[in-house]
Short mmCIF file of C-alpha atoms in Angstrom, two decimals:
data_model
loop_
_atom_site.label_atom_id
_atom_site.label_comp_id
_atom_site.label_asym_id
_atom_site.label_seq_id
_atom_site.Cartn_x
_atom_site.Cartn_y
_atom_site.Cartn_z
CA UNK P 625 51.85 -28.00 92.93
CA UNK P 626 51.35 -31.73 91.74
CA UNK P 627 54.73 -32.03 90.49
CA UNK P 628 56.27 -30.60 93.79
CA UNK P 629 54.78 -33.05 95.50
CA UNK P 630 55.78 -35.56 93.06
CA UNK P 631 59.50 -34.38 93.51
CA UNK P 632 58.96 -35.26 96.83
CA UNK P 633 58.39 -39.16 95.99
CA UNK P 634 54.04 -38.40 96.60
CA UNK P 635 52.61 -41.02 93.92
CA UNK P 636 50.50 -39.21 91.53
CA UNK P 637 47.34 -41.35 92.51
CA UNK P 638 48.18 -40.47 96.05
CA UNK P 639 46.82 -36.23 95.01
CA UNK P 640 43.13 -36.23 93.99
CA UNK P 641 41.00 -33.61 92.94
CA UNK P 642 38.06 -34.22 95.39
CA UNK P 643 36.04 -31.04 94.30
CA UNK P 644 36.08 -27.30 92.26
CA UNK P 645 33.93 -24.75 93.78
CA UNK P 646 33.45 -21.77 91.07
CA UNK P 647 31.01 -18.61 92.26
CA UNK P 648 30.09 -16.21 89.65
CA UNK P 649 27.88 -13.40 90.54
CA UNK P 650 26.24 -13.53 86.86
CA UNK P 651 25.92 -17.21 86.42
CA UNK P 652 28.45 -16.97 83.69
CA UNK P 653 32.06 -18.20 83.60
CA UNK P 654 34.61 -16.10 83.02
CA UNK P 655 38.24 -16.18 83.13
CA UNK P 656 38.89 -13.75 85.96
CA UNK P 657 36.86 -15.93 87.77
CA UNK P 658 38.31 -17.52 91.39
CA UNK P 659 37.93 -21.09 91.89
CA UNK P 660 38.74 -23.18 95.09
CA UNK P 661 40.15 -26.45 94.83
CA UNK P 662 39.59 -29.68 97.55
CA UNK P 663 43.09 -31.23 97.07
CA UNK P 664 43.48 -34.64 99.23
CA UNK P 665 46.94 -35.68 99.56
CA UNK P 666 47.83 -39.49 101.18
CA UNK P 667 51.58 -39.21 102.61
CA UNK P 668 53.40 -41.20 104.71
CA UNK P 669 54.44 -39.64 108.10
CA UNK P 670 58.22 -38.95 106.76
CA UNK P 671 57.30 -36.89 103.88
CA UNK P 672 54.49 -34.50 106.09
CA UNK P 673 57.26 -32.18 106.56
CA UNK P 674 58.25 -31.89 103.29
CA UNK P 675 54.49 -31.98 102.20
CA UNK P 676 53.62 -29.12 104.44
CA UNK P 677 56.33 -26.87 103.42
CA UNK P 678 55.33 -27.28 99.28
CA UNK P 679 51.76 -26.45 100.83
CA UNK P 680 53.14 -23.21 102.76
CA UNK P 681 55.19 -22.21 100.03
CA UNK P 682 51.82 -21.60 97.84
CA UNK P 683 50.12 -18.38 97.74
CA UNK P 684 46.17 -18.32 99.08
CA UNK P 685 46.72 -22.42 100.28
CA UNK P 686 44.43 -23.11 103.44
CA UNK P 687 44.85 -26.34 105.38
CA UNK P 688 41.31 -26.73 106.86
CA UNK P 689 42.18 -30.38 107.82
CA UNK P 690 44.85 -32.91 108.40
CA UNK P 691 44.15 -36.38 108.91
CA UNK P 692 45.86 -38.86 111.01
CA UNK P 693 45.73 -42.45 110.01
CA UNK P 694 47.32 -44.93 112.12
CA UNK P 695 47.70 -48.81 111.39
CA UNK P 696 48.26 -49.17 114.87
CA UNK P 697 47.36 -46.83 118.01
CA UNK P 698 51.18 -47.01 119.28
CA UNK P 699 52.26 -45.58 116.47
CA UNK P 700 49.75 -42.70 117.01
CA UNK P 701 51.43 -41.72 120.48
CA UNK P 702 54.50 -42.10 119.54
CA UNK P 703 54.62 -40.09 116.00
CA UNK P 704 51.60 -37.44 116.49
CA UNK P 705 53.34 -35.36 119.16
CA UNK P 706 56.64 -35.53 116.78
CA UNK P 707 54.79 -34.41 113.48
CA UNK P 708 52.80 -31.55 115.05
CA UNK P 709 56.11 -30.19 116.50
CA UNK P 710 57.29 -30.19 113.06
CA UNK P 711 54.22 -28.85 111.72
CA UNK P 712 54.90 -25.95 113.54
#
């Protein structure tokens, strides 16, 4: 999935690895083991589309939260209402 969202101009220092949750009902690893990944990805407003659609296109991918970061708060009203339509 990193190198889709590379293709898609993301920097590679822009995807992090924020966290690997592993259960195991013996305490032991094992390779049929499931693991869940935190994946934090920085984009610019342009590429959320794009972003979204690499994210959809992956089998068991949840988005549990999107973050909206906004130099300035006219920016906010103008492009939030525009990317969640897109979202959709």
């Amino acid at each position: 999935m990193s190198g889709q969202l590379q293709a898609l101009s993301v920097p590679a220092a822009q995807i992090q690895v924020r966290g690997v949750e592993i259960s195991s009902r013996t305490g032991l690893l094992a390779k049929q083991q499931k693991a869940r990944f935190l994946l934090v990805v920085e984009v610019e407003p342009a590429l959320l589309p794009q972003v979204l659609g690499v994210l959809a296109d992956q089998k068991q991918v949840e988005l549990q939260r999107l973050e909206w970061v906004f130099d300035e708060f006219e920016a906010s009203l103008r492009l939030g209402p525009q990317a969640m339509r897109k979202a959709r």
